[in-house]
Every structure is written in C-alpha cells, then in structure tokens.
PDB file of C-alpha atoms in Angstrom:
ATOM      1  CA  MET A   1      86.245 -66.657 -77.214  1.00 40.00           C
ATOM      2  CA  LYS A   2      83.001 -66.648 -75.297  1.00 52.00           C
ATOM      3  CA  LEU A   3      79.633 -65.898 -76.789  1.00 54.00           C
ATOM      4  CA  TRP A   4      78.991 -62.254 -75.930  1.00 68.00           C
ATOM      5  CA  SER A   5      76.362 -61.292 -78.471  1.00 77.00           C
ATOM      6  CA  LYS A   6      73.668 -60.563 -75.861  1.00 80.00           C
ATOM      7  CA  GLU A   7      76.022 -58.327 -73.883  1.00 84.00           C
ATOM      8  CA  ALA A   8      77.217 -56.581 -77.041  1.00 83.00           C
ATOM      9  CA  LEU A   9      73.681 -55.901 -78.245  1.00 84.00           C
ATOM     10  CA  VAL A  10      72.600 -54.612 -74.828  1.00 86.00           C
ATOM     11  CA  MET A  11      75.694 -52.391 -74.742  1.00 86.00           C
ATOM     12  CA  GLY A  12      74.775 -51.031 -78.177  1.00 85.00           C
ATOM     13  CA  GLY A  13      71.218 -50.395 -76.980  1.00 85.00           C
ATOM     14  CA  ILE A  14      72.427 -48.512 -73.912  1.00 87.00           C
ATOM     15  CA  TYR A  15      74.724 -46.413 -76.078  1.00 86.00           C
ATOM     16  CA  GLY A  16      71.916 -45.701 -78.532  1.00 83.00           C
ATOM     17  CA  VAL A  17      69.450 -44.693 -75.829  1.00 84.00           C
ATOM     18  CA  LEU A  18      71.967 -42.431 -74.092  1.00 86.00           C
ATOM     19  CA  ASP A  19      73.366 -40.884 -77.262  1.00 84.00           C
ATOM     20  CA  ILE A  20      70.201 -39.964 -79.177  1.00 80.00           C
ATOM     21  CA  PRO A  21      69.029 -37.133 -76.846  1.00 83.00           C
ATOM     22  CA  PHE A  22      72.456 -35.511 -76.833  1.00 83.00           C
ATOM     23  CA  SER A  23      72.763 -35.834 -80.616  1.00 78.00           C
ATOM     24  CA  LEU A  24      69.337 -34.279 -81.137  1.00 78.00           C
ATOM     25  CA  LEU A  25      70.219 -31.410 -78.797  1.00 83.00           C
ATOM     26  CA  GLY A  26      73.545 -30.857 -80.568  1.00 81.00           C
ATOM     27  CA  ILE A  27      75.758 -31.557 -77.541  1.00 83.00           C
ATOM     28  CA  GLU A  28      78.579 -33.225 -79.439  1.00 82.00           C
ATOM     29  CA  ILE A  29      81.168 -33.420 -76.638  1.00 87.00           C
ATOM     30  CA  ILE A  30      78.963 -35.708 -74.524  1.00 87.00           C
ATOM     31  CA  SER A  31      78.169 -37.801 -77.612  1.00 83.00           C
ATOM     32  CA  ALA A  32      81.893 -38.179 -78.267  1.00 84.00           C
ATOM     33  CA  PHE A  33      82.560 -39.349 -74.693  1.00 89.00           C
ATOM     34  CA  LEU A  34      79.672 -41.818 -74.929  1.00 86.00           C
ATOM     35  CA  PHE A  35      81.014 -43.122 -78.251  1.00 85.00           C
ATOM     36  CA  TRP A  36      84.502 -43.715 -76.875  1.00 88.00           C
ATOM     37  CA  GLY A  37      83.035 -45.341 -73.771  1.00 86.00           C
ATOM     38  CA  PHE A  38      81.062 -47.626 -76.084  1.00 85.00           C
ATOM     39  CA  ILE A  39      84.181 -48.521 -78.087  1.00 84.00           C
ATOM     40  CA  ILE A  40      86.191 -49.221 -74.904  1.00 87.00           C
ATOM     41  CA  SER A  41      83.457 -51.434 -73.486  1.00 83.00           C
ATOM     42  CA  ILE A  42      83.265 -53.418 -76.735  1.00 81.00           C
ATOM     43  CA  VAL A  43      87.048 -53.940 -76.636  1.00 83.00           C
ATOM     44  CA  ILE A  44      86.681 -55.144 -73.029  1.00 82.00           C
ATOM     45  CA  LEU A  45      83.970 -57.602 -74.117  1.00 80.00           C
ATOM     46  CA  CYS A  46      86.175 -58.851 -76.961  1.00 77.00           C
ATOM     47  CA  CYS A  47      88.968 -59.592 -74.480  1.00 78.00           C
ATOM     48  CA  ASN A  48      86.703 -61.980 -72.514  1.00 71.00           C
ATOM     49  CA  PHE A  49      86.383 -59.701 -69.512  1.00 75.00           C
ATOM     50  CA  HIS A  50      83.003 -59.624 -67.823  1.00 72.00           C
ATOM     51  CA  LEU A  51      81.222 -56.349 -67.232  1.00 77.00           C
ATOM     52  CA  LYS A  52      79.421 -57.141 -63.980  1.00 82.00           C
ATOM     53  CA  PRO A  53      77.028 -54.145 -64.073  1.00 83.00           C
ATOM     54  CA  LEU A  54      75.975 -55.173 -67.567  1.00 82.00           C
ATOM     55  CA  GLN A  55      75.368 -58.777 -66.529  1.00 83.00           C
ATOM     56  CA  GLN A  56      73.407 -57.644 -63.470  1.00 86.00           C
ATOM     57  CA  LEU A  57      71.274 -55.405 -65.684  1.00 85.00           C
ATOM     58  CA  ILE A  58      70.499 -58.323 -68.006  1.00 85.00           C
ATOM     59  CA  ILE A  59      69.582 -60.637 -65.115  1.00 87.00           C
ATOM     60  CA  LYS A  60      67.642 -58.095 -63.058  1.00 90.00           C
ATOM     61  CA  TYR A  61      65.699 -56.472 -65.912  1.00 86.00           C
ATOM     62  CA  PRO A  62      65.128 -59.102 -68.618  1.00 81.00           C
ATOM     63  CA  VAL A  63      62.377 -57.170 -70.444  1.00 81.00           C
ATOM     64  CA  SER A  64      64.397 -53.948 -70.595  1.00 83.00           C
ATOM     65  CA  SER A  65      67.467 -55.833 -71.740  1.00 83.00           C
ATOM     66  CA  TYR A  66      65.338 -57.473 -74.440  1.00 80.00           C
ATOM     67  CA  TYR A  67      64.340 -54.076 -75.819  1.00 80.00           C
ATOM     68  CA  LEU A  68      67.876 -52.724 -75.454  1.00 83.00           C
ATOM     69  CA  SER A  69      69.217 -55.676 -77.402  1.00 81.00           C
ATOM     70  CA  ALA A  70      66.542 -55.086 -80.054  1.00 78.00           C
ATOM     71  CA  ILE A  71      67.960 -51.624 -80.771  1.00 79.00           C
ATOM     72  CA  GLY A  72      71.557 -52.611 -80.047  1.00 81.00           C
ATOM     73  CA  TRP A  73      72.375 -53.320 -83.679  1.00 79.00           C
ATOM     74  CA  VAL A  74      71.942 -49.660 -84.680  1.00 78.00           C
ATOM     75  CA  PRO A  75      75.378 -48.371 -83.487  1.00 80.00           C
ATOM     76  CA  TYR A  76      77.148 -51.330 -85.075  1.00 80.00           C
ATOM     77  CA  PHE A  77      75.274 -50.736 -88.321  1.00 77.00           C
ATOM     78  CA  MET A  78      76.357 -47.095 -88.372  1.00 76.00           C
ATOM     79  CA  ILE A  79      79.996 -47.875 -87.555  1.00 76.00           C
ATOM     80  CA  ILE A  80      80.235 -50.596 -90.213  1.00 76.00           C
ATOM     81  CA  ASN A  81      78.592 -48.368 -92.830  1.00 72.00           C
ATOM     82  CA  PHE A  82      80.976 -45.554 -91.963  1.00 72.00           C
ATOM     83  CA  MET A  83      83.956 -47.830 -92.548  1.00 72.00           C
ATOM     84  CA  LEU A  84      82.499 -49.256 -95.773  1.00 71.00           C
ATOM     85  CA  LEU A  85      81.565 -45.881 -97.242  1.00 68.00           C
ATOM     86  CA  THR A  86      84.866 -44.317 -96.316  1.00 66.00           C
ATOM     87  CA  GLY A  87      86.749 -47.289 -97.756  1.00 63.00           C
ATOM     88  CA  SER A  88      84.730 -47.327-100.958  1.00 61.00           C
ATOM     89  CA  GLY A  89      85.283 -43.602-101.322  1.00 57.00           C
ATOM     90  CA  TYR A  90      89.024 -44.135-101.313  1.00 60.00           C
ATOM     91  CA  PHE A  91      89.213 -47.296-103.405  1.00 59.00           C
ATOM     92  CA  ILE A  92      86.594 -46.588-106.055  1.00 60.00           C
ATOM     93  CA  ASP A  93      87.539 -42.908-106.174  1.00 59.00           C
ATOM     94  CA  TYR A  94      84.165 -41.361-105.445  1.00 57.00           C
ATOM     95  CA  SER A  95      84.127 -37.648-105.020  1.00 60.00           C
ATOM     96  CA  ASP A  96      84.413 -36.191-101.527  1.00 61.00           C
ATOM     97  CA  TYR A  97      80.910 -34.812-101.897  1.00 63.00           C
ATOM     98  CA  PHE A  98      79.449 -38.319-102.322  1.00 62.00           C
ATOM     99  CA  VAL A  99      81.173 -39.697 -99.224  1.00 59.00           C
ATOM    100  CA  LYS A 100      80.207 -36.667 -97.106  1.00 63.00           C
ATOM    101  CA  TYR A 101      76.608 -36.803 -98.321  1.00 63.00           C
ATOM    102  CA  SER A 102      76.319 -40.541 -97.623  1.00 61.00           C
ATOM    103  CA  MET A 103      77.795 -40.187 -94.149  1.00 60.00           C
ATOM    104  CA  GLY A 104      75.599 -37.176 -93.448  1.00 64.00           C
ATOM    105  CA  ILE A 105      72.544 -39.327 -94.049  1.00 60.00           C
ATOM    106  CA  LEU A 106      73.785 -42.191 -91.882  1.00 58.00           C
ATOM    107  CA  LEU A 107      75.035 -40.065 -89.013  1.00 61.00           C
ATOM    108  CA  ASN A 108      71.988 -37.830 -88.913  1.00 64.00           C
ATOM    109  CA  PRO A 109      70.314 -38.194 -85.489  1.00 65.00           C
ATOM    110  CA  TYR A 110      66.900 -38.490 -87.118  1.00 70.00           C
ATOM    111  CA  THR A 111      68.096 -41.509 -89.093  1.00 68.00           C
ATOM    112  CA  GLY A 112      69.180 -43.103 -85.832  1.00 67.00           C
ATOM    113  CA  LEU A 113      65.830 -42.266 -84.269  1.00 72.00           C
ATOM    114  CA  CYS A 114      63.991 -43.902 -87.180  1.00 75.00           C
ATOM    115  CA  LEU A 115      66.162 -47.013 -86.870  1.00 71.00           C
ATOM    116  CA  VAL A 116      65.422 -47.171 -83.145  1.00 72.00           C
ATOM    117  CA  LEU A 117      61.678 -46.911 -83.812  1.00 78.00           C
ATOM    118  CA  ILE A 118      61.915 -49.710 -86.369  1.00 77.00           C
ATOM    119  CA  SER A 119      63.757 -51.840 -83.813  1.00 73.00           C
ATOM    120  CA  PHE A 120      61.089 -51.233 -81.163  1.00 78.00           C
ATOM    121  CA  ILE A 121      58.314 -52.132 -83.595  1.00 82.00           C
ATOM    122  CA  THR A 122      60.151 -55.327 -84.594  1.00 77.00           C
ATOM    123  CA  ALA A 123      60.675 -56.316 -80.953  1.00 77.00           C
ATOM    124  CA  TYR A 124      57.018 -55.632 -80.170  1.00 82.00           C
ATOM    125  CA  ILE A 125      55.837 -57.769 -83.086  1.00 82.00           C
ATOM    126  CA  LYS A 126      58.133 -60.621 -82.000  1.00 78.00           C
ATOM    127  CA  LYS A 127      56.816 -60.335 -78.454  1.00 79.00           C
ATOM    128  CA  LEU A 128      53.228 -60.543 -79.734  1.00 82.00           C
ATOM    129  CA  LYS A 129      54.090 -63.651 -81.775  1.00 80.00           C
ATOM    130  CA  ILE A 130      55.721 -65.325 -78.760  1.00 76.00           C
ATOM    131  CA  ASN A 131      52.765 -64.547 -76.482  1.00 75.00           C
ATOM    132  CA  GLY A 132      50.264 -65.555 -79.166  1.00 66.00           C
ATOM    133  CA  ASP A 133      51.581 -69.132 -79.431  1.00 57.00           C
TER     134      ASP A 133
END
C-alpha cells in the first residue's frame, strides 16, 4: 500500500472547506453529497488509485495544499468520534440522550469551524517556526 497521507489530508481539507458553508447555511442535501463524495474518494485512495486532479493541486499550489492538509484531520476526527461514541453507547449501555448529546456537540458546524480555526493557527505557527530558523 502506498503512502497516501498527504493526499488523504488534502482531501479532508477540501471536504472541510466545501462543507462548512453549506452546514452553516443548513443546506443538508449538498453536505450529504459532499460527504459521500469524500468517502468514495478515500476508498479510491485506499485502493492505490491515483486522483490526478488532487496530485496536480498539490504540485501546482503547495502553500494551499499545506493549509488544506493542516485542516484535513478534522473530518477524520469527526468520523472516528462518531463511530466511537455510537459504539460505546451500544456496548456500555449509555442512554440515547447521552449519545445524541455527544454527537450533537461533535457534528455542530460551529465545532467544526472552531477546529478549522485551530488548525489554521497551528499551521501558521509552524510556518513561522520554519521561516524563523
């Protein structure tokens, strides 16, 4: 299996940037299509297929791809937490209210926006450290 972490993080960043405005505006059908497109593209990356537009984006715009990869972990974080909270709700026998409340916090668009801002600040600080050396 090839190393596809850069492509996966950039793909997560693209999904995050495209999905946040639609989530904040409450247009759920477009968010759902973007989510399934994201899942399909990750499956394609896992099968060692190359997404040429994604590779061209990384080569042509290295600074933009750097920032996209800095926020690319956010969708993966939300998906993994969804699976963990749902699984713990079934196995540990939490109430339905607890699982719905926890997922409501994680899937709230403002939580995603805060995570994106934290990612941008982290990338900016790393860039300052690299340029300062």
